[in-house]
Amino acid sequence: MVVVFLHGWSPNAPFPLIGAYRYVAIALPAMLLSMFVLIGAALPAKSLSVVEVVEAQRGLWNVVRQPLGLPLFMALGLAITLRGPFDYADGAELAGGTSAEESGPALALWKFARAAMLVAFSAMAATAFLGGHLGPVLPGPVWLLLKTLAVMAATVAAGRFFVRMPPARMLTLLWVVLLPLSFASLALVGVEVLP
Amino acid sequence: MAMNWLSALARGAEIPVFAVVGAQGLVPVEGLRHRPGLRLVDSPRHARVLLVAGAVDGAHKTELERLHAQIPTPRGTVWWQAPPLFQRGEAVAGDDPLPAIRAAAEADDPDQRPDVPPHPWQGMGPHGQGGRGMMGGNPYGRPMAMTADDIRDGLALDAYTARFGPFLPMWPPGLVLDMTLQGDVIVSATVVSPPIEQGRRGDAPALCAARMLRLMGIGPVAARMRGALMALPKGSGMRRRLATWLRGEAVAETPAPLSEALPGLEWAEAVLWLASFPPSRLRAAFLTKETA
């Protein structure tokens, strides 16, 4: 979030700056959302260790146990990879937004960074909700790779499918609908893991 | 060897083109979006080739030259069904600009503008700085952003005044506004020049709907099902106009004067509101106001 803001602030031009401020306003509630769903994923494991989170899914994957978790986490994925409905930093209505003033190597690097965020997000989603390396027959790393690729494909498809609202409406949706949903998800997980 | 292989790969890539839409240029440029071999980009800084489609008024020559200067070198220029306003690139009269764009992607135009700021530094203070403290002055022809009360909640925020247009890709082509913004909220807007004539074909429902949906990040397929109408703010008439276009019918509404309609809107809403009127109605609204 800080990097995207600085990326938009540094060119000293109106569109990148608008993109940067808008992104901070949208990404903050999106981050809060992911915080609650990730705590939800960690609760059954009683640990924040990724290894423990995967081990806790040996019986049942989190995507089934916490059906709201993965869809809400996908919202964060769209926000941090600046994609589709959450692309408030680099959208078409800002002529490229935070990257509007960049070209050549700097632009290529920015695109590479966005792709890297997509891979990192997808690997974490596959680990926290889809059982990471768990799976029959195939070796663990192959399973993790397949699941990561599936989440990547789903994120890209969601980015292309859903429409981008004006930021004020998206803020309302995030604070009034999605954030309470993430509380509810966390509360349900809490009730479920009570001994 | 490796470089040959890389340059062969680079030649096979799509050519990023920034399109300047002149008179009657909107329909041909929209037609280029589906052509393989080129990609229309939103910022001149992302482009390799500057495509001027349709005649551009001589009054916009300086803006066009500045746009040319913003294309990173090496750059090429193509004047498609447009008389060249300066001696760079080549002119194409036919229906297909792609061969000329390919040729321009190998070319390298020299600078058209001298490499100096468009306006000199105009500091206020005794040492040529911004003024009192770090505030005030008119650096590089733009008044320094100073705090003013926000029009919505009265909080003091920096108000920023600049000229927007005439070749912004998300705007009606040719429209130039002097606007003051606080964050992304428009505080005031003054029309400097009206949109350029696009003819009757520019009002085609499919084309207008596609332009509006592109600003919302999706293609025109199944837009209604994907929530395109729900995403638009209520009460602005945008939903109604987009729904009319999606049904394949023409919109005949004329916008309210921009200096009254735009203040209070956020940037994204203002852009969508402008895109929700057919180009001919937007233009007509300005011309009748001028003659009145």
XYZ file of C-alpha atoms in Angstrom:
487
model
C 0.000 0.000 0.000
C 2.829 2.383 0.927
C 4.715 1.469 -2.246
C 1.691 2.126 -4.463
C 1.140 5.460 -2.723
C 4.757 6.536 -3.152
C 4.663 5.365 -6.761
C 1.748 7.709 -7.404
C 3.021 10.568 -5.291
C 6.547 10.720 -6.724
C 5.799 11.790 -10.359
C 4.346 15.110 -9.079
C 1.437 14.968 -11.549
C -2.337 15.064 -11.005
C -3.453 11.641 -12.258
C -0.815 9.590 -10.434
C -1.546 11.574 -7.267
C -5.312 11.036 -7.498
C -4.655 7.337 -8.119
C -2.371 7.171 -5.073
C -4.846 8.806 -2.681
C -7.777 6.787 -3.964
C -5.789 3.594 -3.611
C -4.929 4.299 0.027
C -8.595 4.980 0.806
C -9.698 1.693 -0.794
C -6.783 -0.541 0.167
C -7.006 0.220 3.892
C -10.442 -1.412 4.419
C -9.388 -4.202 2.024
C -6.377 -4.899 4.252
C -8.549 -4.899 7.389
C -10.782 -7.413 5.682
C -7.878 -9.730 4.912
C -6.643 -9.420 8.470
C -9.868 -10.878 9.849
C -10.091 -13.718 7.345
C -6.427 -14.630 7.904
C -6.975 -14.721 11.677
C -9.907 -16.983 10.851
C -7.584 -19.270 8.900
C -5.075 -19.312 11.764
C -7.606 -20.045 14.545
C -8.121 -23.792 13.888
C -4.335 -24.190 13.742
C -3.931 -22.206 16.997
C -0.828 -20.752 15.350
C 0.199 -18.143 12.788
C 2.846 -20.522 11.425
C 2.085 -21.365 7.808
C 3.163 -24.977 8.402
C 0.664 -25.310 11.273
C -2.101 -23.658 9.214
C -1.593 -26.266 6.491
C -1.422 -29.160 8.972
C -4.711 -28.023 10.548
C -6.347 -28.484 7.133
C -5.410 -32.157 6.867
C -8.969 -33.218 7.685
C -10.889 -30.466 5.949
C -9.644 -27.521 3.871
C -10.383 -24.041 5.167
C -12.187 -23.183 1.944
C -14.950 -25.618 3.018
C -14.733 -24.981 6.748
C -14.833 -21.159 6.288
C -16.735 -20.597 3.052
C -16.553 -16.799 3.327
C -12.796 -16.720 3.826
C -11.452 -17.290 0.350
C -13.913 -14.984 -1.512
C -13.166 -12.164 0.940
C -9.426 -12.808 0.681
C -9.774 -12.601 -3.111
C -10.936 -8.996 -2.664
C -7.570 -8.255 -1.097
C -5.868 -10.072 -3.979
C -7.612 -7.840 -6.494
C -6.723 -4.759 -4.450
C -3.021 -5.486 -3.999
C -2.534 -6.550 -7.614
C -4.448 -3.423 -8.831
C -6.893 -5.471 -10.829
C -10.376 -4.944 -12.264
C -12.948 -3.883 -9.657
C -10.248 -2.787 -7.195
C -7.954 -1.037 -9.661
C -8.332 2.430 -8.181
C -4.645 3.219 -8.596
C -4.003 2.498 -12.284
C -7.473 2.554 -13.871
C -8.444 3.685 -17.371
C -10.344 6.710 -16.056
C -7.012 8.075 -14.789
C -5.047 7.319 -17.980
C -2.919 4.733 -16.200
C -3.067 6.408 -12.774
C 0.060 5.958 -10.693
C 1.993 4.638 -13.685
C 0.720 7.295 -16.136
C 4.036 9.159 -16.186
C 6.260 6.109 -16.563
C 7.639 4.391 -19.596
C 10.300 1.895 -20.602
C 12.188 0.007 -17.866
C 10.342 1.734 -14.993
C 6.975 0.700 -16.400
C 8.185 -2.846 -17.084
C 9.435 -3.073 -13.506
C 6.081 -1.854 -12.172
C 4.244 -4.495 -14.224
C 6.665 -7.131 -13.007
C 6.045 -6.059 -9.417
C 2.296 -6.381 -9.918
C 2.762 -9.864 -11.378
C 4.990 -10.795 -8.432
C 2.277 -9.632 -6.018
C -0.210 -11.828 -7.870
C 2.032 -14.891 -7.455
C 2.706 -14.136 -3.778
C -0.965 -13.539 -3.027
C -2.041 -16.708 -4.861
C 0.515 -18.860 -3.048
C -0.697 -17.503 0.308
C -4.363 -18.049 -0.620
C -3.595 -21.611 -1.724
C -1.792 -22.223 1.564
C -4.282 -20.626 3.936
C -7.500 -21.861 2.341
C -6.789 -24.705 -0.122
C -4.616 -26.937 2.023
C -1.229 -25.890 0.597
C 0.849 -28.946 -0.287
C -1.808 -31.467 0.867
C -3.194 -33.745 -1.813
C -3.177 -37.352 -3.015
C -0.788 -39.097 -5.455
C 1.196 -36.067 -6.672
C 4.114 -34.719 -4.627
C 3.411 -31.720 -2.336
C 5.190 -28.975 -4.276
C 3.233 -29.920 -7.423
C -0.033 -29.608 -5.509
C 0.986 -26.211 -4.162
C 1.951 -25.087 -7.669
C -1.344 -26.306 -9.156
C -3.393 -24.628 -6.437
C -1.424 -21.385 -6.777
C -2.005 -21.411 -10.538
C -5.715 -22.022 -9.996
C -5.996 -19.062 -7.605
C -4.019 -16.892 -10.045
C -6.374 -17.814 -12.874
C -9.408 -17.146 -10.684
C -8.032 -13.758 -9.617
C -7.333 -12.713 -13.199
C -10.773 -13.902 -14.310
C -12.502 -12.069 -11.445
C -10.554 -8.947 -12.337
C -11.851 -9.097 -15.881
C -15.386 -10.069 -14.974
C -16.435 -7.599 -12.284
C -17.142 -3.972 -12.943
C -15.285 -1.141 -11.186
C -17.569 1.192 -9.242
C -16.865 4.840 -8.531
C -14.685 4.894 -5.398
C -17.345 6.323 -3.054
C -19.655 3.375 -3.736
C -16.811 0.898 -3.316
C -15.916 2.443 0.052
C -19.506 1.978 1.201
C -19.509 -1.636 -0.010
C -16.226 -2.348 1.786
C -17.060 -0.748 5.145
C -20.768 -1.550 5.298
C -21.013 -4.991 3.661
C -17.690 -6.795 3.265
C -16.045 -5.807 6.543
C -19.039 -6.947 8.680
C -19.044 -10.152 6.622
C -15.424 -10.725 7.572
C -16.328 -10.174 11.268
C -19.122 -12.707 10.874
C -16.751 -15.175 9.253
C -14.274 -14.777 12.100
C -17.019 -15.147 14.710
C -18.286 -18.351 13.072
C -14.786 -19.811 13.057
C -14.434 -18.853 16.702
C -17.654 -20.641 17.643
C -16.590 -23.701 15.633
C -13.183 -24.103 17.297
C -14.572 -23.654 20.813
C -13.858 -26.896 22.650
C 22.763 -13.660 -31.752
C 20.807 -13.169 -28.571
C 20.137 -9.581 -29.513
C 18.856 -10.631 -32.949
C 16.493 -13.044 -31.271
C 15.341 -10.363 -28.827
C 14.810 -7.765 -31.529
C 12.854 -10.299 -33.594
C 10.656 -10.916 -30.554
C 10.251 -7.179 -30.009
C 9.191 -6.688 -33.632
C 6.480 -9.307 -33.199
C 5.033 -7.539 -30.135
C 2.002 -5.292 -30.245
C 2.863 -1.676 -30.949
C 1.665 0.624 -28.136
C -0.137 3.515 -29.812
C -1.497 6.690 -28.225
C -4.417 7.921 -30.298
C -5.329 11.594 -30.513
C -8.926 11.830 -31.688
C -9.642 14.722 -34.047
C -12.714 15.544 -36.117
C -14.650 12.381 -37.072
C -11.836 10.319 -35.563
C -13.709 8.555 -32.753
C -15.265 5.752 -34.822
C -12.063 4.855 -36.718
C -10.032 4.827 -33.484
C -12.588 2.591 -31.734
C -12.304 0.288 -34.753
C -8.555 -0.009 -34.151
C -9.107 -1.483 -30.669
C -9.825 -4.893 -32.166
C -6.947 -4.872 -34.655
C -4.134 -7.314 -33.938
C -0.611 -5.877 -34.046
C -1.324 -2.724 -32.091
C -2.565 -1.782 -28.647
C -4.148 1.558 -27.803
C -2.655 2.860 -24.548
C -4.066 5.412 -22.101
C -0.970 7.484 -21.524
C 1.473 8.980 -24.071
C 4.275 7.847 -21.750
C 3.317 4.216 -22.512
C 3.293 4.676 -26.288
C 5.757 4.102 -29.106
C 3.678 5.779 -31.828
C 1.510 8.900 -31.763
C -1.542 8.456 -34.001
C -3.481 11.590 -34.888
C -6.848 10.397 -36.238
C -8.945 13.121 -37.830
C -8.201 16.803 -38.280
C -7.102 18.651 -35.137
C -7.869 22.343 -34.883
C -4.844 24.618 -35.247
C -5.748 26.115 -31.858
C -4.607 22.836 -30.259
C -1.251 22.787 -32.069
C 0.798 23.601 -28.953
C -0.987 20.918 -26.911
C -0.356 18.394 -29.674
C 3.321 19.346 -29.797
C 3.568 18.877 -26.037
C 1.910 15.498 -26.357
C 4.471 14.579 -29.004
C 7.200 15.618 -26.588
C 5.772 13.288 -23.924
C 6.095 10.162 -26.078
C 9.346 8.571 -24.938
C 12.064 8.339 -27.573
C 12.352 6.614 -29.979
C 8.939 7.710 -31.154
C 7.006 7.847 -34.422
C 4.042 9.889 -35.610
C 1.209 9.008 -38.001
C -1.349 11.543 -39.266
C -4.375 9.476 -40.258
C -6.876 11.371 -42.373
C -5.514 14.488 -40.739
C -3.508 17.370 -42.204
C -0.170 17.483 -40.315
C 0.094 20.415 -37.913
C 3.895 20.048 -37.735
C 6.560 18.377 -39.828
C 7.000 15.046 -38.035
C 5.981 11.558 -39.119
C 3.953 10.747 -42.186
C 0.368 11.292 -43.326
C -2.005 8.470 -44.348
C -5.196 9.179 -46.281
C -6.518 5.603 -46.654
C -8.690 3.492 -44.367
C -5.914 1.402 -42.863
C -3.207 3.123 -40.818
C -1.559 -0.132 -39.690
C 1.272 -0.229 -42.300
C 2.127 3.389 -41.483
C 2.026 2.619 -37.741
C 4.408 -0.327 -38.322
C 6.735 1.986 -40.232
C 6.474 4.647 -37.517
C 7.409 2.031 -34.905
C 10.815 1.808 -36.626
C 11.210 5.578 -36.910
C 12.567 8.134 -34.468
C 11.153 11.658 -34.653
C 13.401 14.425 -33.400
C 11.997 16.781 -30.745
C 9.381 19.215 -31.954
C 9.330 21.470 -28.877
C 12.420 23.070 -27.365
C 13.445 21.270 -24.166
C 12.375 24.033 -21.750
C 9.420 24.317 -19.325
C 6.233 25.592 -21.012
C 6.074 28.475 -18.551
C 8.986 30.101 -16.755
C 9.319 29.770 -13.014
C 7.441 32.625 -11.347
C 8.283 32.552 -7.677
C 7.016 35.280 -5.367
C 9.713 35.552 -2.765
C 12.866 37.702 -2.790
C 15.001 34.718 -3.780
C 12.659 33.502 -6.486
C 11.169 30.859 -4.219
C 7.470 30.008 -3.959
C 6.623 33.017 -1.799
C 5.918 33.337 1.900
C 7.407 30.313 3.522
C 6.907 27.639 0.902
C 3.449 28.866 -0.155
C 2.062 30.996 -2.958
C 3.572 32.019 -6.244
C 2.873 30.776 -9.734
C 5.601 28.228 -10.375
C 5.786 27.073 -13.987
C 2.528 28.797 -14.903
C 0.431 26.932 -12.357
C -0.762 28.506 -9.137
C 0.647 26.736 -6.115
C -1.869 24.441 -4.411
C -3.168 26.253 -1.312
C -5.593 25.076 1.347
C -9.271 25.952 0.953
C -12.443 24.678 2.620
C -13.658 21.380 1.209
C -17.036 21.878 -0.488
C -18.510 18.781 1.169
C -17.465 18.868 4.808
C -15.608 22.159 5.287
C -12.269 20.528 6.143
C -9.324 22.535 4.820
C -7.641 20.717 1.944
C -5.278 21.724 -0.835
C -7.161 23.027 -3.864
C -5.316 22.382 -7.082
C -6.052 24.252 -10.319
C -5.015 22.938 -13.746
C -6.143 22.740 -17.343
C -7.448 19.310 -18.429
C -7.723 18.300 -22.096
C -7.992 18.331 -25.033
C -6.583 14.855 -25.726
C -7.328 12.990 -22.478
C -8.279 9.447 -23.512
C -11.067 9.147 -20.912
C -12.733 12.425 -21.949
C -14.798 13.569 -24.902
C -12.097 14.361 -27.481
C -11.313 18.067 -27.777
C -12.942 19.115 -24.507
C -10.738 21.478 -22.493
C -11.669 22.478 -18.945
C -9.961 24.638 -16.370
C -10.687 22.800 -13.147
C -9.958 23.157 -9.473
C -9.716 19.842 -7.627
C -9.518 18.964 -3.963
C -8.208 15.446 -3.888
C -10.361 13.837 -6.573
C -13.371 16.101 -5.960
C -14.040 18.769 -8.567
C -14.573 22.155 -6.927
C -15.025 24.304 -10.025
C -14.945 23.834 -13.787
C -14.780 26.344 -16.641
C -15.101 25.314 -20.268
C -12.190 26.492 -22.416
C -13.019 24.683 -25.644
C -15.855 22.347 -26.691
C -15.562 18.726 -27.879
C -14.629 18.123 -31.507
C -17.286 17.131 -34.064
C -17.628 13.316 -34.330
C -20.547 13.021 -36.746
C -23.631 10.848 -36.414
C -21.664 7.592 -36.295
C -19.998 8.756 -33.081
C -23.410 8.468 -31.328
C -23.829 4.747 -32.151
C -25.207 3.003 -29.003
C -22.748 0.095 -29.091
C -19.779 2.440 -29.372
C -20.975 4.774 -26.603
C -21.735 1.854 -24.274
C -18.321 0.300 -24.938
C -16.541 3.586 -24.137
C -18.428 3.936 -20.873
C -17.879 0.296 -19.848
C -14.194 0.531 -20.622
C -13.929 3.261 -17.971
C -15.469 0.776 -15.552
C -12.902 -1.855 -16.416
C -15.007 -4.364 -18.384
C -15.848 -5.242 -21.963
C -19.334 -4.841 -23.468
C -20.320 -8.538 -23.251
C -23.147 -9.205 -20.757
C -22.506 -5.865 -19.056
C -25.915 -5.733 -17.382
C -25.465 -9.160 -15.793
C -22.050 -8.139 -14.504
C -23.502 -5.277 -12.494
C -22.608 -2.368 -14.758
C -25.869 -0.549 -14.006
C -25.761 -1.281 -10.280
C -22.247 0.143 -10.059
C -23.323 3.583 -11.267
C -24.562 6.158 -8.741
C -28.323 6.594 -8.492
C -30.094 9.749 -9.554
C -27.510 11.015 -12.022
C -29.236 9.588 -15.098
C -26.108 7.555 -15.911
C -27.881 4.243 -15.242
C -30.760 5.227 -17.498
C -28.502 6.302 -20.351
C -26.250 3.229 -20.140
C -29.339 0.987 -20.038
C -30.672 2.729 -23.168
C -27.405 2.144 -24.988
C -27.249 -1.484 -23.847
C -30.729 -1.969 -25.341
C -29.262 -0.662 -28.617
C -31.212 2.590 -28.590
C -29.843 6.103 -29.021
C -29.691 8.598 -26.151
C -31.057 12.051 -26.967
C -30.472 13.807 -23.640
C -28.489 17.018 -23.521
C -26.203 17.601 -20.528
C -26.585 20.490 -18.090
C -23.843 23.135 -18.311
C -20.591 21.551 -17.125
C -19.699 24.467 -14.851
C -22.829 23.607 -12.823
C -22.935 19.825 -13.227
C -19.308 18.868 -12.511
C -18.553 20.615 -9.175
C -19.129 18.226 -6.297
C -18.476 15.100 -8.363
C -15.458 12.891 -7.842
C -13.146 12.405 -10.763
C -14.391 8.887 -11.598
C -18.036 9.984 -11.427
C -17.368 13.062 -13.545
C -15.606 10.985 -16.199
C -18.474 8.481 -16.296
C -21.049 11.298 -16.370
C -19.326 12.879 -19.371
C -19.092 9.500 -21.103
C -22.807 8.899 -20.524
C -23.751 11.529 -23.121
C -23.385 10.993 -26.856
C -20.585 13.169 -28.327
C -22.948 15.133 -30.573
C -25.216 16.139 -27.660
C -22.246 17.236 -25.561
C -20.997 19.358 -28.430
C -24.431 20.769 -29.169
C -24.808 21.829 -25.537
C -21.692 23.985 -25.815
C -22.470 25.459 -29.201
C -26.000 26.547 -28.274
C -24.656 28.131 -25.111
C -22.088 30.108 -27.101
C -24.592 31.420 -29.637
C -27.142 32.273 -26.952
